[in-house]
PDB file of N, CA, C and O in Angstrom:
ATOM      1  N   MET W 298     -51.184 -18.424 -11.143  1.00 89.00           N
ATOM      2  CA  MET W 298     -51.617 -17.064 -11.383  1.00 89.00           C
ATOM      3  C   MET W 298     -50.629 -16.060 -10.751  1.00 89.00           C
ATOM      4  O   MET W 298     -50.388 -15.036 -11.349  1.00 89.00           O
ATOM      5  N   SER W 299     -50.171 -16.392  -9.531  1.00 89.00           N
ATOM      6  CA  SER W 299     -49.274 -15.430  -8.868  1.00 89.00           C
ATOM      7  C   SER W 299     -47.974 -15.248  -9.659  1.00 89.00           C
ATOM      8  O   SER W 299     -47.437 -14.172  -9.781  1.00 89.00           O
ATOM      9  N   GLU W 300     -47.478 -16.354 -10.273  1.00 89.00           N
ATOM     10  CA  GLU W 300     -46.243 -16.218 -11.113  1.00 89.00           C
ATOM     11  C   GLU W 300     -46.521 -15.408 -12.345  1.00 89.00           C
ATOM     12  O   GLU W 300     -45.678 -14.616 -12.698  1.00 89.00           O
ATOM     13  N   ILE W 301     -47.663 -15.589 -12.986  1.00 89.00           N
ATOM     14  CA  ILE W 301     -47.991 -14.785 -14.119  1.00 89.00           C
ATOM     15  C   ILE W 301     -48.139 -13.348 -13.762  1.00 89.00           C
ATOM     16  O   ILE W 301     -47.637 -12.406 -14.447  1.00 89.00           O
ATOM     17  N   ALA W 302     -48.824 -13.091 -12.680  1.00 84.00           N
ATOM     18  CA  ALA W 302     -49.041 -11.683 -12.211  1.00 84.00           C
ATOM     19  C   ALA W 302     -47.690 -10.995 -11.927  1.00 84.00           C
ATOM     20  O   ALA W 302     -47.433  -9.901 -12.401  1.00 84.00           O
ATOM     21  N   GLN W 303     -46.787 -11.731 -11.223  1.00 84.00           N
ATOM     22  CA  GLN W 303     -45.459 -11.195 -10.939  1.00 84.00           C
ATOM     23  C   GLN W 303     -44.693 -10.882 -12.213  1.00 84.00           C
ATOM     24  O   GLN W 303     -44.057  -9.843 -12.372  1.00 84.00           O
ATOM     25  N   LYS W 304     -44.728 -11.843 -13.143  1.00 84.00           N
ATOM     26  CA  LYS W 304     -43.989 -11.689 -14.388  1.00 84.00           C
ATOM     27  C   LYS W 304     -44.397 -10.445 -15.155  1.00 84.00           C
ATOM     28  O   LYS W 304     -43.557  -9.826 -15.771  1.00 84.00           O
ATOM     29  N   PHE W 305     -45.655 -10.105 -15.064  1.00 81.00           N
ATOM     30  CA  PHE W 305     -46.160  -8.932 -15.846  1.00 81.00           C
ATOM     31  C   PHE W 305     -46.408  -7.696 -14.984  1.00 81.00           C
ATOM     32  O   PHE W 305     -47.077  -6.745 -15.407  1.00 81.00           O
ATOM     33  N   GLY W 306     -45.929  -7.750 -13.761  1.00 79.00           N
ATOM     34  CA  GLY W 306     -45.980  -6.536 -12.928  1.00 79.00           C
ATOM     35  C   GLY W 306     -47.425  -6.175 -12.458  1.00 79.00           C
ATOM     36  O   GLY W 306     -47.752  -4.970 -12.414  1.00 79.00           O
ATOM     37  N   THR W 307     -48.230  -7.161 -12.222  1.00 82.00           N
ATOM     38  CA  THR W 307     -49.591  -6.880 -11.727  1.00 82.00           C
ATOM     39  C   THR W 307     -49.866  -7.787 -10.513  1.00 82.00           C
ATOM     40  O   THR W 307     -48.980  -8.339  -9.934  1.00 82.00           O
ATOM     41  N   ASN W 308     -51.188  -7.981 -10.190  1.00 85.00           N
ATOM     42  CA  ASN W 308     -51.510  -8.845  -9.095  1.00 85.00           C
ATOM     43  C   ASN W 308     -52.609  -9.842  -9.492  1.00 85.00           C
ATOM     44  O   ASN W 308     -53.280  -9.595 -10.552  1.00 85.00           O
ATOM     45  N   VAL W 309     -52.782 -10.894  -8.737  1.00 88.00           N
ATOM     46  CA  VAL W 309     -53.731 -11.942  -9.064  1.00 88.00           C
ATOM     47  C   VAL W 309     -55.166 -11.349  -9.129  1.00 88.00           C
ATOM     48  O   VAL W 309     -55.935 -11.717 -10.052  1.00 88.00           O
ATOM     49  N   THR W 310     -55.538 -10.514  -8.202  1.00 88.00           N
ATOM     50  CA  THR W 310     -56.868  -9.939  -8.170  1.00 88.00           C
ATOM     51  C   THR W 310     -57.212  -9.254  -9.494  1.00 88.00           C
ATOM     52  O   THR W 310     -58.302  -9.420 -10.090  1.00 88.00           O
ATOM     53  N   THR W 311     -56.258  -8.428  -9.972  1.00 86.00           N
ATOM     54  CA  THR W 311     -56.464  -7.731 -11.252  1.00 86.00           C
ATOM     55  C   THR W 311     -56.593  -8.714 -12.413  1.00 86.00           C
ATOM     56  O   THR W 311     -57.516  -8.544 -13.243  1.00 86.00           O
ATOM     57  N   LEU W 312     -55.812  -9.731 -12.449  1.00 88.00           N
ATOM     58  CA  LEU W 312     -55.915 -10.708 -13.521  1.00 88.00           C
ATOM     59  C   LEU W 312     -57.233 -11.445 -13.466  1.00 88.00           C
ATOM     60  O   LEU W 312     -57.839 -11.642 -14.510  1.00 88.00           O
ATOM     61  N   VAL W 313     -57.644 -11.825 -12.273  1.00 90.00           N
ATOM     62  CA  VAL W 313     -58.939 -12.564 -12.101  1.00 90.00           C
ATOM     63  C   VAL W 313     -60.101 -11.695 -12.615  1.00 90.00           C
ATOM     64  O   VAL W 313     -60.955 -12.154 -13.367  1.00 90.00           O
ATOM     65  N   GLU W 314     -60.123 -10.410 -12.188  1.00 86.00           N
ATOM     66  CA  GLU W 314     -61.186  -9.514 -12.594  1.00 86.00           C
ATOM     67  C   GLU W 314     -61.156  -9.228 -14.070  1.00 86.00           C
ATOM     68  O   GLU W 314     -62.193  -9.262 -14.715  1.00 86.00           O
ATOM     69  N   LEU W 315     -60.019  -8.950 -14.615  1.00 86.00           N
ATOM     70  CA  LEU W 315     -59.888  -8.616 -16.020  1.00 86.00           C
ATOM     71  C   LEU W 315     -60.285  -9.753 -16.934  1.00 86.00           C
ATOM     72  O   LEU W 315     -60.808  -9.560 -18.006  1.00 86.00           O
ATOM     73  N   ASN W 316     -60.066 -11.025 -16.464  1.00 87.00           N
ATOM     74  CA  ASN W 316     -60.308 -12.154 -17.287  1.00 87.00           C
ATOM     75  C   ASN W 316     -61.538 -12.922 -16.874  1.00 87.00           C
ATOM     76  O   ASN W 316     -61.826 -14.046 -17.357  1.00 87.00           O
ATOM     77  N   ASN W 317     -62.334 -12.423 -15.941  1.00 90.00           N
ATOM     78  CA  ASN W 317     -63.541 -13.025 -15.448  1.00 90.00           C
ATOM     79  C   ASN W 317     -63.324 -14.472 -15.070  1.00 90.00           C
ATOM     80  O   ASN W 317     -64.065 -15.365 -15.421  1.00 90.00           O
ATOM     81  N   ILE W 318     -62.260 -14.703 -14.277  1.00 92.00           N
ATOM     82  CA  ILE W 318     -61.940 -16.019 -13.838  1.00 92.00           C
ATOM     83  C   ILE W 318     -62.628 -16.323 -12.512  1.00 92.00           C
ATOM     84  O   ILE W 318     -62.585 -15.504 -11.544  1.00 92.00           O
ATOM     85  N   LYS W 319     -63.317 -17.449 -12.481  1.00 91.00           N
ATOM     86  CA  LYS W 319     -64.083 -17.819 -11.300  1.00 91.00           C
ATOM     87  C   LYS W 319     -63.194 -18.383 -10.165  1.00 91.00           C
ATOM     88  O   LYS W 319     -63.448 -18.165  -9.001  1.00 91.00           O
ATOM     89  N   ASN W 320     -62.191 -19.163 -10.594  1.00 92.00           N
ATOM     90  CA  ASN W 320     -61.300 -19.811  -9.576  1.00 92.00           C
ATOM     91  C   ASN W 320     -59.842 -19.579  -9.970  1.00 92.00           C
ATOM     92  O   ASN W 320     -59.371 -20.125 -10.964  1.00 92.00           O
ATOM     93  N   ALA W 321     -59.147 -18.747  -9.204  1.00 87.00           N
ATOM     94  CA  ALA W 321     -57.775 -18.361  -9.559  1.00 87.00           C
ATOM     95  C   ALA W 321     -56.814 -19.542  -9.506  1.00 87.00           C
ATOM     96  O   ALA W 321     -55.686 -19.511 -10.010  1.00 87.00           O
ATOM     97  N   ASP W 322     -57.259 -20.662  -8.850  1.00 89.00           N
ATOM     98  CA  ASP W 322     -56.400 -21.816  -8.752  1.00 89.00           C
ATOM     99  C   ASP W 322     -56.594 -22.783  -9.934  1.00 89.00           C
ATOM    100  O   ASP W 322     -55.960 -23.799  -9.989  1.00 89.00           O
ATOM    101  N   PHE W 323     -57.462 -22.414 -10.839  1.00 89.00           N
ATOM    102  CA  PHE W 323     -57.758 -23.265 -11.979  1.00 89.00           C
ATOM    103  C   PHE W 323     -57.708 -22.496 -13.325  1.00 89.00           C
ATOM    104  O   PHE W 323     -58.637 -21.803 -13.649  1.00 89.00           O
ATOM    105  N   ILE W 324     -56.537 -22.584 -13.970  1.00 91.00           N
ATOM    106  CA  ILE W 324     -56.451 -22.018 -15.315  1.00 91.00           C
ATOM    107  C   ILE W 324     -55.896 -23.165 -16.230  1.00 91.00           C
ATOM    108  O   ILE W 324     -55.233 -24.083 -15.725  1.00 91.00           O
ATOM    109  N   ARG W 325     -56.274 -23.093 -17.479  1.00 90.00           N
ATOM    110  CA  ARG W 325     -55.945 -24.191 -18.383  1.00 90.00           C
ATOM    111  C   ARG W 325     -54.659 -23.851 -19.170  1.00 90.00           C
ATOM    112  O   ARG W 325     -54.362 -22.726 -19.424  1.00 90.00           O
ATOM    113  N   VAL W 326     -53.925 -24.950 -19.527  1.00 90.00           N
ATOM    114  CA  VAL W 326     -52.732 -24.765 -20.377  1.00 90.00           C
ATOM    115  C   VAL W 326     -53.272 -24.217 -21.692  1.00 90.00           C
ATOM    116  O   VAL W 326     -54.241 -24.713 -22.225  1.00 90.00           O
ATOM    117  N   GLY W 327     -52.573 -23.186 -22.216  1.00 89.00           N
ATOM    118  CA  GLY W 327     -52.984 -22.615 -23.493  1.00 89.00           C
ATOM    119  C   GLY W 327     -54.028 -21.555 -23.375  1.00 89.00           C
ATOM    120  O   GLY W 327     -54.373 -20.849 -24.382  1.00 89.00           O
ATOM    121  N   GLN W 328     -54.589 -21.337 -22.189  1.00 90.00           N
ATOM    122  CA  GLN W 328     -55.606 -20.323 -21.972  1.00 90.00           C
ATOM    123  C   GLN W 328     -54.967 -18.961 -22.182  1.00 90.00           C
ATOM    124  O   GLN W 328     -53.883 -18.661 -21.730  1.00 90.00           O
ATOM    125  N   LYS W 329     -55.662 -18.102 -22.926  1.00 89.00           N
ATOM    126  CA  LYS W 329     -55.163 -16.722 -23.193  1.00 89.00           C
ATOM    127  C   LYS W 329     -55.686 -15.829 -22.085  1.00 89.00           C
ATOM    128  O   LYS W 329     -56.837 -15.859 -21.798  1.00 89.00           O
ATOM    129  N   LEU W 330     -54.768 -15.015 -21.578  1.00 89.00           N
ATOM    130  CA  LEU W 330     -55.142 -14.048 -20.523  1.00 89.00           C
ATOM    131  C   LEU W 330     -54.872 -12.628 -20.934  1.00 89.00           C
ATOM    132  O   LEU W 330     -53.866 -12.370 -21.609  1.00 89.00           O
ATOM    133  N   LYS W 331     -55.781 -11.778 -20.610  1.00 84.00           N
ATOM    134  CA  LYS W 331     -55.571 -10.361 -20.826  1.00 84.00           C
ATOM    135  C   LYS W 331     -54.677  -9.865 -19.734  1.00 84.00           C
ATOM    136  O   LYS W 331     -54.840 -10.235 -18.551  1.00 84.00           O
ATOM    137  N   ILE W 332     -53.681  -9.061 -20.034  1.00 83.00           N
ATOM    138  CA  ILE W 332     -52.758  -8.472 -19.114  1.00 83.00           C
ATOM    139  C   ILE W 332     -52.958  -6.965 -19.077  1.00 83.00           C
ATOM    140  O   ILE W 332     -53.004  -6.326 -20.092  1.00 83.00           O
ATOM    141  N   PRO W 333     -53.135  -6.400 -17.852  1.00 80.00           N
ATOM    142  CA  PRO W 333     -53.384  -4.965 -17.756  1.00 80.00           C
ATOM    143  C   PRO W 333     -52.142  -4.129 -18.057  1.00 80.00           C
ATOM    144  O   PRO W 333     -51.015  -4.656 -18.083  1.00 80.00           O
ATOM    145  N   GLY W 334     -52.370  -2.868 -18.338  1.00 72.00           N
ATOM    146  CA  GLY W 334     -51.269  -1.921 -18.518  1.00 72.00           C
ATOM    147  C   GLY W 334     -51.141  -1.560 -19.976  1.00 72.00           C
ATOM    148  O   GLY W 334     -51.716  -2.129 -20.857  1.00 72.00           O
ATOM    149  N   ASP W 335     -50.306  -0.558 -20.182  1.00 56.00           N
ATOM    150  CA  ASP W 335     -50.124  -0.019 -21.535  1.00 56.00           C
ATOM    151  C   ASP W 335     -48.708  -0.351 -22.055  1.00 56.00           C
ATOM    152  O   ASP W 335     -48.260   0.218 -23.056  1.00 56.00           O
ATOM    153  N   LYS W 336     -48.048  -1.319 -21.408  1.00 62.00           N
ATOM    154  CA  LYS W 336     -46.709  -1.695 -21.900  1.00 62.00           C
ATOM    155  C   LYS W 336     -46.869  -2.340 -23.263  1.00 62.00           C
ATOM    156  O   LYS W 336     -47.746  -3.185 -23.497  1.00 62.00           O
ATOM    157  N   LYS W 337     -46.017  -1.972 -24.171  1.00 71.00           N
ATOM    158  CA  LYS W 337     -46.023  -2.572 -25.520  1.00 71.00           C
ATOM    159  C   LYS W 337     -45.024  -3.737 -25.569  1.00 71.00           C
ATOM    160  O   LYS W 337     -44.967  -4.411 -26.549  1.00 71.00           O
ATOM    161  N   TYR W 338     -44.311  -3.911 -24.491  1.00 74.00           N
ATOM    162  CA  TYR W 338     -43.343  -4.996 -24.476  1.00 74.00           C
ATOM    163  C   TYR W 338     -43.129  -5.436 -22.993  1.00 74.00           C
ATOM    164  O   TYR W 338     -43.434  -4.699 -22.057  1.00 74.00           O
ATOM    165  N   MET W 339     -42.531  -6.585 -22.846  1.00 79.00           N
ATOM    166  CA  MET W 339     -42.128  -6.991 -21.520  1.00 79.00           C
ATOM    167  C   MET W 339     -40.607  -7.015 -21.449  1.00 79.00           C
ATOM    168  O   MET W 339     -39.931  -7.009 -22.494  1.00 79.00           O
ATOM    169  N   THR W 340     -40.041  -7.042 -20.284  1.00 83.00           N
ATOM    170  CA  THR W 340     -38.615  -7.087 -20.133  1.00 83.00           C
ATOM    171  C   THR W 340     -38.168  -8.458 -19.571  1.00 83.00           C
ATOM    172  O   THR W 340     -38.761  -8.941 -18.605  1.00 83.00           O
ATOM    173  N   TYR W 341     -37.150  -8.993 -20.196  1.00 88.00           N
ATOM    174  CA  TYR W 341     -36.603 -10.237 -19.739  1.00 88.00           C
ATOM    175  C   TYR W 341     -35.168 -10.006 -19.314  1.00 88.00           C
ATOM    176  O   TYR W 341     -34.417  -9.368 -20.038  1.00 88.00           O
ATOM    177  N   THR W 342     -34.779 -10.483 -18.150  1.00 91.00           N
ATOM    178  CA  THR W 342     -33.404 -10.380 -17.703  1.00 91.00           C
ATOM    179  C   THR W 342     -32.675 -11.684 -18.009  1.00 91.00           C
ATOM    180  O   THR W 342     -33.043 -12.749 -17.550  1.00 91.00           O
ATOM    181  N   VAL W 343     -31.593 -11.549 -18.811  1.00 95.00           N
ATOM    182  CA  VAL W 343     -30.807 -12.681 -19.214  1.00 95.00           C
ATOM    183  C   VAL W 343     -30.174 -13.363 -17.976  1.00 95.00           C
ATOM    184  O   VAL W 343     -29.628 -12.668 -17.156  1.00 95.00           O
ATOM    185  N   LYS W 344     -30.221 -14.679 -17.959  1.00 95.00           N
ATOM    186  CA  LYS W 344     -29.633 -15.484 -16.918  1.00 95.00           C
ATOM    187  C   LYS W 344     -28.424 -16.197 -17.498  1.00 95.00           C
ATOM    188  O   LYS W 344     -28.350 -16.416 -18.725  1.00 95.00           O
ATOM    189  N   SER W 345     -27.487 -16.593 -16.642  1.00 96.00           N
ATOM    190  CA  SER W 345     -26.345 -17.362 -17.042  1.00 96.00           C
ATOM    191  C   SER W 345     -26.729 -18.574 -17.826  1.00 96.00           C
ATOM    192  O   SER W 345     -27.624 -19.345 -17.395  1.00 96.00           O
ATOM    193  N   GLY W 346     -26.171 -18.800 -18.988  1.00 96.00           N
ATOM    194  CA  GLY W 346     -26.455 -20.002 -19.820  1.00 96.00           C
ATOM    195  C   GLY W 346     -27.554 -19.737 -20.853  1.00 96.00           C
ATOM    196  O   GLY W 346     -27.750 -20.603 -21.708  1.00 96.00           O
ATOM    197  N   ASP W 347     -28.298 -18.636 -20.767  1.00 96.00           N
ATOM    198  CA  ASP W 347     -29.316 -18.340 -21.724  1.00 96.00           C
ATOM    199  C   ASP W 347     -28.742 -18.095 -23.125  1.00 96.00           C
ATOM    200  O   ASP W 347     -27.612 -17.618 -23.277  1.00 96.00           O
ATOM    201  N   THR W 348     -29.525 -18.478 -24.134  1.00 96.00           N
ATOM    202  CA  THR W 348     -29.162 -18.088 -25.505  1.00 96.00           C
ATOM    203  C   THR W 348     -30.364 -17.360 -26.108  1.00 96.00           C
ATOM    204  O   THR W 348     -31.516 -17.549 -25.658  1.00 96.00           O
ATOM    205  N   LEU W 349     -30.107 -16.593 -27.126  1.00 97.00           N
ATOM    206  CA  LEU W 349     -31.231 -15.872 -27.778  1.00 97.00           C
ATOM    207  C   LEU W 349     -32.234 -16.903 -28.390  1.00 97.00           C
ATOM    208  O   LEU W 349     -33.429 -16.648 -28.324  1.00 97.00           O
ATOM    209  N   SER W 350     -31.717 -17.977 -28.938  1.00 96.00           N
ATOM    210  CA  SER W 350     -32.615 -18.955 -29.486  1.00 96.00           C
ATOM    211  C   SER W 350     -33.584 -19.561 -28.434  1.00 96.00           C
ATOM    212  O   SER W 350     -34.802 -19.727 -28.680  1.00 96.00           O
ATOM    213  N   GLU W 351     -33.063 -19.868 -27.266  1.00 96.00           N
ATOM    214  CA  GLU W 351     -33.898 -20.357 -26.175  1.00 96.00           C
ATOM    215  C   GLU W 351     -34.927 -19.367 -25.697  1.00 96.00           C
ATOM    216  O   GLU W 351     -36.089 -19.684 -25.488  1.00 96.00           O
ATOM    217  N   ILE W 352     -34.479 -18.118 -25.583  1.00 93.00           N
ATOM    218  CA  ILE W 352     -35.394 -17.007 -25.172  1.00 93.00           C
ATOM    219  C   ILE W 352     -36.474 -16.793 -26.220  1.00 93.00           C
ATOM    220  O   ILE W 352     -37.645 -16.680 -25.904  1.00 93.00           O
ATOM    221  N   ALA W 353     -36.070 -16.792 -27.479  1.00 93.00           N
ATOM    222  CA  ALA W 353     -37.013 -16.607 -28.576  1.00 93.00           C
ATOM    223  C   ALA W 353     -38.084 -17.680 -28.562  1.00 93.00           C
ATOM    224  O   ALA W 353     -39.267 -17.427 -28.711  1.00 93.00           O
ATOM    225  N   LYS W 354     -37.645 -18.941 -28.420  1.00 92.00           N
ATOM    226  CA  LYS W 354     -38.609 -20.051 -28.370  1.00 92.00           C
ATOM    227  C   LYS W 354     -39.531 -19.923 -27.163  1.00 92.00           C
ATOM    228  O   LYS W 354     -40.757 -20.146 -27.281  1.00 92.00           O
ATOM    229  N   LYS W 355     -39.010 -19.582 -26.034  1.00 89.00           N
ATOM    230  CA  LYS W 355     -39.829 -19.430 -24.801  1.00 89.00           C
ATOM    231  C   LYS W 355     -40.918 -18.439 -24.939  1.00 89.00           C
ATOM    232  O   LYS W 355     -41.956 -18.598 -24.448  1.00 89.00           O
ATOM    233  N   TYR W 356     -40.586 -17.355 -25.631  1.00 85.00           N
ATOM    234  CA  TYR W 356     -41.546 -16.227 -25.772  1.00 85.00           C
ATOM    235  C   TYR W 356     -42.155 -16.142 -27.170  1.00 85.00           C
ATOM    236  O   TYR W 356     -42.747 -15.109 -27.537  1.00 85.00           O
ATOM    237  N   ASN W 357     -42.082 -17.213 -27.932  1.00 85.00           N
ATOM    238  CA  ASN W 357     -42.766 -17.334 -29.225  1.00 85.00           C
ATOM    239  C   ASN W 357     -42.415 -16.134 -30.163  1.00 85.00           C
ATOM    240  O   ASN W 357     -43.266 -15.471 -30.706  1.00 85.00           O
ATOM    241  N   THR W 358     -41.111 -15.896 -30.293  1.00 90.00           N
ATOM    242  CA  THR W 358     -40.625 -14.890 -31.205  1.00 90.00           C
ATOM    243  C   THR W 358     -39.418 -15.449 -31.909  1.00 90.00           C
ATOM    244  O   THR W 358     -39.202 -16.668 -31.867  1.00 90.00           O
ATOM    245  N   THR W 359     -38.650 -14.598 -32.605  1.00 94.00           N
ATOM    246  CA  THR W 359     -37.523 -15.071 -33.354  1.00 94.00           C
ATOM    247  C   THR W 359     -36.251 -14.372 -32.855  1.00 94.00           C
ATOM    248  O   THR W 359     -36.283 -13.269 -32.285  1.00 94.00           O
ATOM    249  N   VAL W 360     -35.090 -14.994 -33.166  1.00 96.00           N
ATOM    250  CA  VAL W 360     -33.788 -14.427 -32.820  1.00 96.00           C
ATOM    251  C   VAL W 360     -33.615 -13.130 -33.545  1.00 96.00           C
ATOM    252  O   VAL W 360     -33.187 -12.125 -33.044  1.00 96.00           O
ATOM    253  N   ALA W 361     -34.031 -13.096 -34.805  1.00 96.00           N
ATOM    254  CA  ALA W 361     -33.956 -11.888 -35.662  1.00 96.00           C
ATOM    255  C   ALA W 361     -34.713 -10.761 -35.015  1.00 96.00           C
ATOM    256  O   ALA W 361     -34.218  -9.591 -34.971  1.00 96.00           O
ATOM    257  N   LYS W 362     -35.910 -10.989 -34.531  1.00 94.00           N
ATOM    258  CA  LYS W 362     -36.726  -9.945 -33.920  1.00 94.00           C
ATOM    259  C   LYS W 362     -36.087  -9.476 -32.607  1.00 94.00           C
ATOM    260  O   LYS W 362     -35.992  -8.282 -32.328  1.00 94.00           O
ATOM    261  N   LEU W 363     -35.536 -10.397 -31.787  1.00 95.00           N
ATOM    262  CA  LEU W 363     -34.937 -10.019 -30.568  1.00 95.00           C
ATOM    263  C   LEU W 363     -33.677  -9.165 -30.856  1.00 95.00           C
ATOM    264  O   LEU W 363     -33.466  -8.143 -30.181  1.00 95.00           O
ATOM    265  N   THR W 364     -32.879  -9.578 -31.806  1.00 97.00           N
ATOM    266  CA  THR W 364     -31.666  -8.768 -32.094  1.00 97.00           C
ATOM    267  C   THR W 364     -32.025  -7.410 -32.660  1.00 97.00           C
ATOM    268  O   THR W 364     -31.379  -6.408 -32.242  1.00 97.00           O
ATOM    269  N   ARG W 365     -33.077  -7.321 -33.475  1.00 94.00           N
ATOM    270  CA  ARG W 365     -33.502  -6.003 -34.024  1.00 94.00           C
ATOM    271  C   ARG W 365     -34.072  -5.167 -32.926  1.00 94.00           C
ATOM    272  O   ARG W 365     -33.658  -3.988 -32.773  1.00 94.00           O
ATOM    273  N   ASP W 366     -34.992  -5.693 -32.151  1.00 91.00           N
ATOM    274  CA  ASP W 366     -35.675  -4.892 -31.123  1.00 91.00           C
ATOM    275  C   ASP W 366     -34.750  -4.419 -30.047  1.00 91.00           C
ATOM    276  O   ASP W 366     -34.996  -3.430 -29.376  1.00 91.00           O
ATOM    277  N   ASN W 367     -33.670  -5.165 -29.779  1.00 95.00           N
ATOM    278  CA  ASN W 367     -32.745  -4.816 -28.716  1.00 95.00           C
ATOM    279  C   ASN W 367     -31.396  -4.299 -29.202  1.00 95.00           C
ATOM    280  O   ASN W 367     -30.452  -4.119 -28.455  1.00 95.00           O
ATOM    281  N   ARG W 368     -31.321  -4.061 -30.502  1.00 95.00           N
ATOM    282  CA  ARG W 368     -30.098  -3.502 -31.150  1.00 95.00           C
ATOM    283  C   ARG W 368     -28.876  -4.354 -30.779  1.00 95.00           C
ATOM    284  O   ARG W 368     -27.833  -3.805 -30.414  1.00 95.00           O
ATOM    285  N   ILE W 369     -29.006  -5.644 -30.871  1.00 97.00           N
ATOM    286  CA  ILE W 369     -27.879  -6.553 -30.591  1.00 97.00           C
ATOM    287  C   ILE W 369     -27.087  -6.759 -31.896  1.00 97.00           C
ATOM    288  O   ILE W 369     -27.668  -7.198 -32.903  1.00 97.00           O
ATOM    289  N   LYS W 370     -25.797  -6.446 -31.820  1.00 95.00           N
ATOM    290  CA  LYS W 370     -25.011  -6.564 -33.029  1.00 95.00           C
ATOM    291  C   LYS W 370     -24.507  -8.030 -33.260  1.00 95.00           C
ATOM    292  O   LYS W 370     -24.461  -8.458 -34.367  1.00 95.00           O
ATOM    293  N   ASN W 371     -24.238  -8.738 -32.162  1.00 96.00           N
ATOM    294  CA  ASN W 371     -23.762 -10.069 -32.272  1.00 96.00           C
ATOM    295  C   ASN W 371     -24.762 -11.034 -31.549  1.00 96.00           C
ATOM    296  O   ASN W 371     -24.841 -11.051 -30.340  1.00 96.00           O
ATOM    297  N   LYS W 372     -25.533 -11.780 -32.323  1.00 94.00           N
ATOM    298  CA  LYS W 372     -26.537 -12.620 -31.733  1.00 94.00           C
ATOM    299  C   LYS W 372     -26.004 -13.759 -30.816  1.00 94.00           C
ATOM    300  O   LYS W 372     -26.748 -14.328 -30.045  1.00 94.00           O
ATOM    301  N   ASN W 373     -24.711 -13.965 -30.881  1.00 94.00           N
ATOM    302  CA  ASN W 373     -24.085 -14.956 -30.024  1.00 94.00           C
ATOM    303  C   ASN W 373     -23.499 -14.327 -28.746  1.00 94.00           C
ATOM    304  O   ASN W 373     -22.871 -15.033 -27.958  1.00 94.00           O
ATOM    305  N   LEU W 374     -23.688 -13.042 -28.480  1.00 95.00           N
ATOM    306  CA  LEU W 374     -23.121 -12.345 -27.372  1.00 95.00           C
ATOM    307  C   LEU W 374     -24.187 -11.641 -26.574  1.00 95.00           C
ATOM    308  O   LEU W 374     -24.575 -10.493 -26.856  1.00 95.00           O
ATOM    309  N   ILE W 375     -24.727 -12.332 -25.577  1.00 97.00           N
ATOM    310  CA  ILE W 375     -25.568 -11.738 -24.567  1.00 97.00           C
ATOM    311  C   ILE W 375     -24.959 -12.058 -23.207  1.00 97.00           C
ATOM    312  O   ILE W 375     -24.144 -13.018 -23.112  1.00 97.00           O
ATOM    313  N   TYR W 376     -25.350 -11.339 -22.185  1.00 95.00           N
ATOM    314  CA  TYR W 376     -24.700 -11.544 -20.920  1.00 95.00           C
ATOM    315  C   TYR W 376     -25.712 -11.556 -19.744  1.00 95.00           C
ATOM    316  O   TYR W 376     -26.727 -10.880 -19.866  1.00 95.00           O
ATOM    317  N   PRO W 377     -25.436 -12.260 -18.674  1.00 97.00           N
ATOM    318  CA  PRO W 377     -26.266 -12.276 -17.515  1.00 97.00           C
ATOM    319  C   PRO W 377     -26.549 -10.847 -16.989  1.00 97.00           C
ATOM    320  O   PRO W 377     -25.624 -10.064 -16.935  1.00 97.00           O
ATOM    321  N   GLY W 378     -27.805 -10.623 -16.682  1.00 95.00           N
ATOM    322  CA  GLY W 378     -28.197  -9.276 -16.198  1.00 95.00           C
ATOM    323  C   GLY W 378     -28.682  -8.345 -17.301  1.00 95.00           C
ATOM    324  O   GLY W 378     -29.266  -7.332 -17.007  1.00 95.00           O
ATOM    325  N   GLN W 379     -28.387  -8.645 -18.527  1.00 96.00           N
ATOM    326  CA  GLN W 379     -28.788  -7.803 -19.657  1.00 96.00           C
ATOM    327  C   GLN W 379     -30.306  -7.887 -19.736  1.00 96.00           C
ATOM    328  O   GLN W 379     -30.969  -8.920 -19.587  1.00 96.00           O
ATOM    329  N   LYS W 380     -30.906  -6.740 -19.949  1.00 92.00           N
ATOM    330  CA  LYS W 380     -32.376  -6.622 -20.092  1.00 92.00           C
ATOM    331  C   LYS W 380     -32.748  -6.629 -21.551  1.00 92.00           C
ATOM    332  O   LYS W 380     -32.241  -5.844 -22.356  1.00 92.00           O
ATOM    333  N   LEU W 381     -33.671  -7.503 -21.917  1.00 93.00           N
ATOM    334  CA  LEU W 381     -34.152  -7.586 -23.289  1.00 93.00           C
ATOM    335  C   LEU W 381     -35.605  -7.225 -23.366  1.00 93.00           C
ATOM    336  O   LEU W 381     -36.428  -7.684 -22.581  1.00 93.00           O
ATOM    337  N   LYS W 382     -35.945  -6.416 -24.359  1.00 88.00           N
ATOM    338  CA  LYS W 382     -37.359  -6.106 -24.655  1.00 88.00           C
ATOM    339  C   LYS W 382     -37.916  -7.231 -25.469  1.00 88.00           C
ATOM    340  O   LYS W 382     -37.335  -7.564 -26.479  1.00 88.00           O
ATOM    341  N   ILE W 383     -39.033  -7.725 -25.068  1.00 87.00           N
ATOM    342  CA  ILE W 383     -39.741  -8.804 -25.845  1.00 87.00           C
ATOM    343  C   ILE W 383     -41.136  -8.221 -26.238  1.00 87.00           C
ATOM    344  O   ILE W 383     -41.914  -7.943 -25.344  1.00 87.00           O
ATOM    345  N   LYS W 384     -41.288  -8.100 -27.535  1.00 80.00           N
ATOM    346  CA  LYS W 384     -42.535  -7.522 -28.008  1.00 80.00           C
ATOM    347  C   LYS W 384     -43.474  -8.585 -28.535  1.00 80.00           C
ATOM    348  O   LYS W 384     -43.053  -9.626 -28.999  1.00 80.00           O
TER     349      LYS W 384
END
């Protein structure tokens, strides 16, 4: 839960309350969680060795959507430290 909270810029207490979780140490694989806030997207920072296809797969989106949403002209050219919007 702490990793999820950190990833989305919130805290464990907020996630637990928002999702009526009885035990913060026990969440199931595939469980859907409500995330607080009014962000319409999250930000991912590209790491060395990342590819758009790996990032798309990790966040259940497509390379085409990532390139469109982030105005990437060359899908084969991303760089470490680059911030990507993932909707």
